[in-house]
mmCIF file of C-alpha atoms in Angstrom:
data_model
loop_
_atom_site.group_PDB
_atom_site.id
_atom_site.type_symbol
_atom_site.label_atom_id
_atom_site.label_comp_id
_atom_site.label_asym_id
_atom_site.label_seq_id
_atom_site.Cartn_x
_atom_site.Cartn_y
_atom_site.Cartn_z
ATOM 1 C CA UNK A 66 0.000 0.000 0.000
ATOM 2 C CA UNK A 67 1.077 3.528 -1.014
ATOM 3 C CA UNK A 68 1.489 5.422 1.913
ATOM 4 C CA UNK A 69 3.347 9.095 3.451
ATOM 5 C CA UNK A 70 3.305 9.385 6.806
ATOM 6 C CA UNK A 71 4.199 12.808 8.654
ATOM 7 C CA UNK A 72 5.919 13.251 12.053
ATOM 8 C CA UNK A 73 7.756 15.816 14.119
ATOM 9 C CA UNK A 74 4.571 18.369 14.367
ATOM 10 C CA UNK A 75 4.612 19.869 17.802
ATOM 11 C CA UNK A 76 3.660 23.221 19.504
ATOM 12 C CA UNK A 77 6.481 25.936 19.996
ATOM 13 C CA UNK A 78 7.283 29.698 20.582
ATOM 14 C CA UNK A 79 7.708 32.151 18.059
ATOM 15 C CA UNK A 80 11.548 32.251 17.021
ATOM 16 C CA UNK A 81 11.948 28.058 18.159
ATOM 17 C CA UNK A 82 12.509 25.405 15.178
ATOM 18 C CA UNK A 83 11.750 21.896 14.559
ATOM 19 C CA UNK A 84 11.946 19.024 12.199
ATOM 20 C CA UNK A 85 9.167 17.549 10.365
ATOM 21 C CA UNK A 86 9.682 13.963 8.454
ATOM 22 C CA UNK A 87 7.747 12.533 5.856
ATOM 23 C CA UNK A 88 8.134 9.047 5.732
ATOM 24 C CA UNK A 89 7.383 7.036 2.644
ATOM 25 C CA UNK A 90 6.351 3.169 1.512
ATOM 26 C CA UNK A 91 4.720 1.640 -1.007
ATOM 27 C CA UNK A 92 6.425 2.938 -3.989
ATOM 28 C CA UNK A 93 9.870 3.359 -5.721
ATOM 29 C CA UNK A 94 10.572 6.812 -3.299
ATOM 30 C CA UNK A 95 13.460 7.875 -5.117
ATOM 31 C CA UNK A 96 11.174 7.969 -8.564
ATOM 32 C CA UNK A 97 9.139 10.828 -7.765
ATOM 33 C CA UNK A 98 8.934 14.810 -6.620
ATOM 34 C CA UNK A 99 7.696 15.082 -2.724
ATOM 35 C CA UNK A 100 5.716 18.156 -1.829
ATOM 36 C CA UNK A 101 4.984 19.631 1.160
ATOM 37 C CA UNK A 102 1.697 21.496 1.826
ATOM 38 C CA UNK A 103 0.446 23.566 4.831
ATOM 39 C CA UNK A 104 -3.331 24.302 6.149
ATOM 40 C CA UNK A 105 -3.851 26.997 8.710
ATOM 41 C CA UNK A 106 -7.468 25.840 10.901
ATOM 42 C CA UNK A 107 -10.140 26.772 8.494
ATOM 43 C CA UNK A 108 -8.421 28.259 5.931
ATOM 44 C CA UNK A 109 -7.173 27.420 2.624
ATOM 45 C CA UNK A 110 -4.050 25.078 1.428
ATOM 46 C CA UNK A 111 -0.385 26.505 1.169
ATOM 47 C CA UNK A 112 2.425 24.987 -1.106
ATOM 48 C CA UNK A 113 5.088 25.067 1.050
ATOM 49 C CA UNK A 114 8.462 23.577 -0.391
ATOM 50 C CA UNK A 115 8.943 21.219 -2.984
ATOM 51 C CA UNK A 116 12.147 18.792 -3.711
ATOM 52 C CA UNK A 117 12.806 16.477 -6.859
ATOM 53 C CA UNK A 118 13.776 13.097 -6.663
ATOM 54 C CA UNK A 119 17.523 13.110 -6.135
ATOM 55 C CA UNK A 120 17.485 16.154 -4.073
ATOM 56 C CA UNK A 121 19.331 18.344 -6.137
ATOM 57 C CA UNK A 122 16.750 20.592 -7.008
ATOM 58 C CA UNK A 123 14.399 22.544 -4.613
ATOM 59 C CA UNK A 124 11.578 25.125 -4.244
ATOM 60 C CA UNK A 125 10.301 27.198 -1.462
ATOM 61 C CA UNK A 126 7.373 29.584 -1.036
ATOM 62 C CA UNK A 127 8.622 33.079 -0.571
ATOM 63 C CA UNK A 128 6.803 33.047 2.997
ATOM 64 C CA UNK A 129 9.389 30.556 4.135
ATOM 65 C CA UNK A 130 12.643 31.445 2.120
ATOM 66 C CA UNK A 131 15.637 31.661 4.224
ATOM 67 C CA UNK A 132 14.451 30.212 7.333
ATOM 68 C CA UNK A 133 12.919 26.473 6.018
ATOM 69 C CA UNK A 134 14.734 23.939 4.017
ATOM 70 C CA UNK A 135 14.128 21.041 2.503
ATOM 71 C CA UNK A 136 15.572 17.762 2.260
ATOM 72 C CA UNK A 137 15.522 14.347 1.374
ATOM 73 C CA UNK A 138 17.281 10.594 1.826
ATOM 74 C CA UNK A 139 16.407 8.407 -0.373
ATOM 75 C CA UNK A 140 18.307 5.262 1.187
ATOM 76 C CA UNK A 141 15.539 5.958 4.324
ATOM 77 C CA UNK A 142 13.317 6.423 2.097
ATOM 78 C CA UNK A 143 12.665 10.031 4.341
ATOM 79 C CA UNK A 144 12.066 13.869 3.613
ATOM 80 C CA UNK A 145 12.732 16.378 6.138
ATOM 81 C CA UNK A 146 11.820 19.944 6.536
ATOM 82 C CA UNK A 147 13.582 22.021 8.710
ATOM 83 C CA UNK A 148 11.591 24.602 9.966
ATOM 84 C CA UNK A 149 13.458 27.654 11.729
ATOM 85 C CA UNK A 150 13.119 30.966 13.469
ATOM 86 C CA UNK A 151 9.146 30.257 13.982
ATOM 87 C CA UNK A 152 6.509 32.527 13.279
ATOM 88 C CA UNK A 153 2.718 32.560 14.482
ATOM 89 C CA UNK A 154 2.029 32.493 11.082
ATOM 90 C CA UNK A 155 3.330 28.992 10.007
ATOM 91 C CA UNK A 156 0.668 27.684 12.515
ATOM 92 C CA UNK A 157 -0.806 24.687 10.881
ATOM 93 C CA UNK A 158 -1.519 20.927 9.997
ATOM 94 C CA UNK A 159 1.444 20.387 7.559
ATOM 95 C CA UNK A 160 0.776 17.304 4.559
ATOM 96 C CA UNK A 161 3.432 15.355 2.819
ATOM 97 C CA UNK A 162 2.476 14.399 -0.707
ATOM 98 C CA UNK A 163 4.268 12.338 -2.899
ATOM 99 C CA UNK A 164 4.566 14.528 -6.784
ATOM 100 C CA UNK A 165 2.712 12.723 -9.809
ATOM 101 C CA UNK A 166 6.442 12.999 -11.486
ATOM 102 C CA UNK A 167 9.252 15.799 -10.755
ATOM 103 C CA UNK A 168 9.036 18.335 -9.014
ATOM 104 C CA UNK A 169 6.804 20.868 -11.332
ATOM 105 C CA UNK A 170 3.870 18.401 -11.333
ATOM 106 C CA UNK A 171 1.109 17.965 -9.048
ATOM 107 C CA UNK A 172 0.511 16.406 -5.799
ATOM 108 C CA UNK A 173 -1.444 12.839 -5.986
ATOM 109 C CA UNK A 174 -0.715 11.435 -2.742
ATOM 110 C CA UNK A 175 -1.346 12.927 0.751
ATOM 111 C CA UNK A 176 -0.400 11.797 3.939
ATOM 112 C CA UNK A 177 -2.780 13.051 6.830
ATOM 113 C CA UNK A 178 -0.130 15.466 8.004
ATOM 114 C CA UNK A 179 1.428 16.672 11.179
ATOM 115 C CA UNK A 180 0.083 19.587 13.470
ATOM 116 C CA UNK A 181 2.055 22.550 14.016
ATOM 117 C CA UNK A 182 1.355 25.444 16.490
ATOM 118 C CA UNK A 183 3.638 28.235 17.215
ATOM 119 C CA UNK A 184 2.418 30.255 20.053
ATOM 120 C CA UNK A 185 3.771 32.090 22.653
ATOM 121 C CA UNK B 173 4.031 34.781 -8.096
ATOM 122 C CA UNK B 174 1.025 33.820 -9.649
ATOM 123 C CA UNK B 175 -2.245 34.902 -8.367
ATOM 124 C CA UNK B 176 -4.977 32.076 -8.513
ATOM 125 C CA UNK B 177 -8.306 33.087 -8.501
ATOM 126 C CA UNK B 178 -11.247 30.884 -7.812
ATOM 127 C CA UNK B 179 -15.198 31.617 -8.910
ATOM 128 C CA UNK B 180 -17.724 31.108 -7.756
ATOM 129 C CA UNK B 181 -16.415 31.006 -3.631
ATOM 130 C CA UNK B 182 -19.646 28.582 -3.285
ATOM 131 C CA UNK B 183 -22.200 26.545 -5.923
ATOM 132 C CA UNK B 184 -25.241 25.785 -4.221
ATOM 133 C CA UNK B 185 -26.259 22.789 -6.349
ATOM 134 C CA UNK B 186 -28.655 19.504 -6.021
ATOM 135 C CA UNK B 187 -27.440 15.945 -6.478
ATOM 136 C CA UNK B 188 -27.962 14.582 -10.496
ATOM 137 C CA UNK B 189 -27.045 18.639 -11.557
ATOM 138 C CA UNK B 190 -24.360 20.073 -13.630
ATOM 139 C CA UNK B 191 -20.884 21.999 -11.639
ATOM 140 C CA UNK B 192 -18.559 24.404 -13.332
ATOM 141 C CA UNK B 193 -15.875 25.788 -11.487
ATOM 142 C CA UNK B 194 -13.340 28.213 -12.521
ATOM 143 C CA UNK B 195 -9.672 29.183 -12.205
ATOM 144 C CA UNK B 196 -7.860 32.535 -13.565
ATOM 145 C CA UNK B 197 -4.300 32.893 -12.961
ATOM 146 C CA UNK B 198 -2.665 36.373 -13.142
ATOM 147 C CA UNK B 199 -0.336 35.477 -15.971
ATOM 148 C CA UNK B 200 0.338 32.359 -18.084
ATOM 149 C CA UNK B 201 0.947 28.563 -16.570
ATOM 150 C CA UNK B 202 3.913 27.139 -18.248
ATOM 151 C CA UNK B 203 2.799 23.848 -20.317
ATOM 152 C CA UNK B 204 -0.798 24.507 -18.428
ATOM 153 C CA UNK B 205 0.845 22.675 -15.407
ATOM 154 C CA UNK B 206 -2.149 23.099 -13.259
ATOM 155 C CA UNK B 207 -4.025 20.715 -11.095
ATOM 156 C CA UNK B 208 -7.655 20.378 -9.128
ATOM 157 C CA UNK B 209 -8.231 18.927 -5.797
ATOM 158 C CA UNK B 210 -10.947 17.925 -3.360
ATOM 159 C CA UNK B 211 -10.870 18.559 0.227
ATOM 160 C CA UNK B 212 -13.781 17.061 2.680
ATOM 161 C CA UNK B 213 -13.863 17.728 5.722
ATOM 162 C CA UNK B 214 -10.994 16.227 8.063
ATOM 163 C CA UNK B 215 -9.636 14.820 5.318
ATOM 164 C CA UNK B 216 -6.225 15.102 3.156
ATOM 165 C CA UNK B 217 -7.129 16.525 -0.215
ATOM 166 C CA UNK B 218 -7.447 14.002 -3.036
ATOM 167 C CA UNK B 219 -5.909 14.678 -6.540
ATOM 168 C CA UNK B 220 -8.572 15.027 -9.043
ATOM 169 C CA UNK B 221 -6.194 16.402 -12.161
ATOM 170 C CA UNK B 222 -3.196 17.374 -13.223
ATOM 171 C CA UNK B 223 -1.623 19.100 -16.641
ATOM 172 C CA UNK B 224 -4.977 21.235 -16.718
ATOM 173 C CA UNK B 225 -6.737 17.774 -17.920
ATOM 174 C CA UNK B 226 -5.738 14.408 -17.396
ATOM 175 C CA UNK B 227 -7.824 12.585 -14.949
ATOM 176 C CA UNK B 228 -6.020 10.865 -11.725
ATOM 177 C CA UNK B 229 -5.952 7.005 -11.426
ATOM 178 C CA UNK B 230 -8.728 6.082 -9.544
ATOM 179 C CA UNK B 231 -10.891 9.548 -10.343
ATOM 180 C CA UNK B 232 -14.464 9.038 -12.095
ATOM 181 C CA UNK B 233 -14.974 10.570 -15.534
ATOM 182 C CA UNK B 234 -17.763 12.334 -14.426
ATOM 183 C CA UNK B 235 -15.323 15.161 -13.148
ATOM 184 C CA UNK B 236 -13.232 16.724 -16.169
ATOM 185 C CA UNK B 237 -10.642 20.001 -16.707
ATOM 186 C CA UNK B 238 -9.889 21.481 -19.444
ATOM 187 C CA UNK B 239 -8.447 25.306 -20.364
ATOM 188 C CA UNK B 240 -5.252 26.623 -20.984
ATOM 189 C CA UNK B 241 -2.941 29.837 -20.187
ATOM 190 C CA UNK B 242 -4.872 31.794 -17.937
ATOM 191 C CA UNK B 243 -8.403 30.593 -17.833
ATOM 192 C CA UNK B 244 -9.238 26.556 -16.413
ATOM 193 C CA UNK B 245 -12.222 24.514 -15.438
ATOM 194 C CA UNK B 246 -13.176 22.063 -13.600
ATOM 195 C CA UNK B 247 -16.883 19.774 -14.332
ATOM 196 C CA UNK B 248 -18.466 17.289 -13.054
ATOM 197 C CA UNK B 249 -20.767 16.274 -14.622
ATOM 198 C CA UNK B 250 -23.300 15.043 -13.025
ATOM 199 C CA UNK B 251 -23.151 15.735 -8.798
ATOM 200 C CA UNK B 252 -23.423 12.591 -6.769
ATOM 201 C CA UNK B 253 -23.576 13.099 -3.544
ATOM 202 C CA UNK B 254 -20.158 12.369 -2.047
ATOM 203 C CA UNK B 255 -18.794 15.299 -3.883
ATOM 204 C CA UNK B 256 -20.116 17.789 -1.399
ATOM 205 C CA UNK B 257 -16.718 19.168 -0.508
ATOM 206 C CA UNK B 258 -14.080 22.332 -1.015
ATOM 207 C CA UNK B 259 -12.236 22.109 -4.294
ATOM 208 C CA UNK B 260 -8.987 23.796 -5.110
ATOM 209 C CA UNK B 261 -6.792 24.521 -7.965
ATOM 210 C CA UNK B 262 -3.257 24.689 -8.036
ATOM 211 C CA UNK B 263 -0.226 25.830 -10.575
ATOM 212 C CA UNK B 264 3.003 24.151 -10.862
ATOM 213 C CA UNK B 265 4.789 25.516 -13.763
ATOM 214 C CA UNK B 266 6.209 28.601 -11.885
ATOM 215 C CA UNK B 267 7.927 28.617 -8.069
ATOM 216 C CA UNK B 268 5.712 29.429 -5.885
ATOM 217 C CA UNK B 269 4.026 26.138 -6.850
ATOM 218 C CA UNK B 270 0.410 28.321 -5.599
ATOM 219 C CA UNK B 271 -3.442 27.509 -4.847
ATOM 220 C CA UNK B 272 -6.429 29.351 -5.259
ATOM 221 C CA UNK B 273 -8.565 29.913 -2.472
ATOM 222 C CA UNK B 274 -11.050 27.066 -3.269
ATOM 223 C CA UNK B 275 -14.674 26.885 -4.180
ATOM 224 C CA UNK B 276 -17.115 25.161 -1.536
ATOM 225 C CA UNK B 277 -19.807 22.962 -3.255
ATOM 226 C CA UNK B 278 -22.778 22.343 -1.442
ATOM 227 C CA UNK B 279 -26.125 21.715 -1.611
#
């Protein structure tokens, strides 16, 4: 079975940092694009960083430029995002999603994500 | 950064009816590198299409996209009643990979 599981969600103050994983089975991981997505509580969805499938090549939404990065290791078969210097703002529930191809293509399977709260 | 823009915000519609949805972008997708989504309640959203219109594995033909450059829809063609939910579109072509801010369809 196909499946992305995230991890590593956790509640924090503004200016902290932690680690989310996204841990993959089911398929040949290091074939395809993994995205990750956020969802602030009743709002809409946010692309949030995006990585190919050797890790060479990388996107990030301007909102999170210079303080998240992205990362992957195939041989675990894991994706991590690194999520520093905090903001209220990237309170969320934060999805994995494995790409239909590369990295520009779209997002076909979710995992059921990882809560994040950043509060003082 | 391109601008997504969803209409209508909500489609009051009955089961057995007709749903057109539409997505404007402020400039051009590259190689029309966009995608549609479902989101229900609680749940992870569910790829419906990608590259403006080729249907997901798995994904009924009774939901369709087509369009190109700036202007894309999404139909389903007849409503059933499990696809009560908040739809989204999304562009990949250009970094920030960005979604519109969804349309709810209810009944």
């Amino acid at each position: 079975e196909v499946q992305l599981v995230e991890s590593g969600g956790g509640m924090v103050r503004p200016g902290e940092s932690l680690s989310l994983l996204c841990g993959a089975s089911g398929f040949t991981f290091d074939d395809f694009g993994i995205h990750w997505v956020r969802q602030s509580p009743g709002r809409g969805l946010e692309w949030v960083a995006g990585i190919n499938w050797n890790g060479r090549s990388e996107a990030l939404a301007d909102s999170v430029k210079g303080r998240f990065t992205i990362a992957r290791d195939n041989a675990k078969r894991l994706v991590y995002l690194q999520m520093n210097s905090l903001k209220a703002e990237d309170t969320g529930l934060y999805y994995c999603a494995k790409a239909v191809g590369g990295l520009y293509s779209g997002s076909h399977l979710w995992g059921q994500g990882t809560p994040v709260t950043v509060s003082s | 950064e391109i601008v997504l823009t969803q209409s209508p915000g909500t489609l009051s519609l009955s089961p057995g009816e007709r749903a057109s949805l539409s997505c404007r972008a402020s400039q051009s997708v590259i190689s029309d590198f966009l995608a549609w989504y479902q989101q229900k309640p609680g749940q992870a959203p569910r790829l419906l299409i990608y590259d403006a219109s080729s249907r997901a594995p798995g994904i009924p033909d009774r939901f369709s996209g087509s369009g190109s450059g700036t202007d894309f829809t999404l139909t389903i063609s007849r409503l059933e009643p499990e696809d009560f939910a908040v739809y989204y579109c999304q562009q990949y072509g250009w970094s920030p990979f960005t979604f519109g801010p969804g349309t709810k369809v209810d009944i």
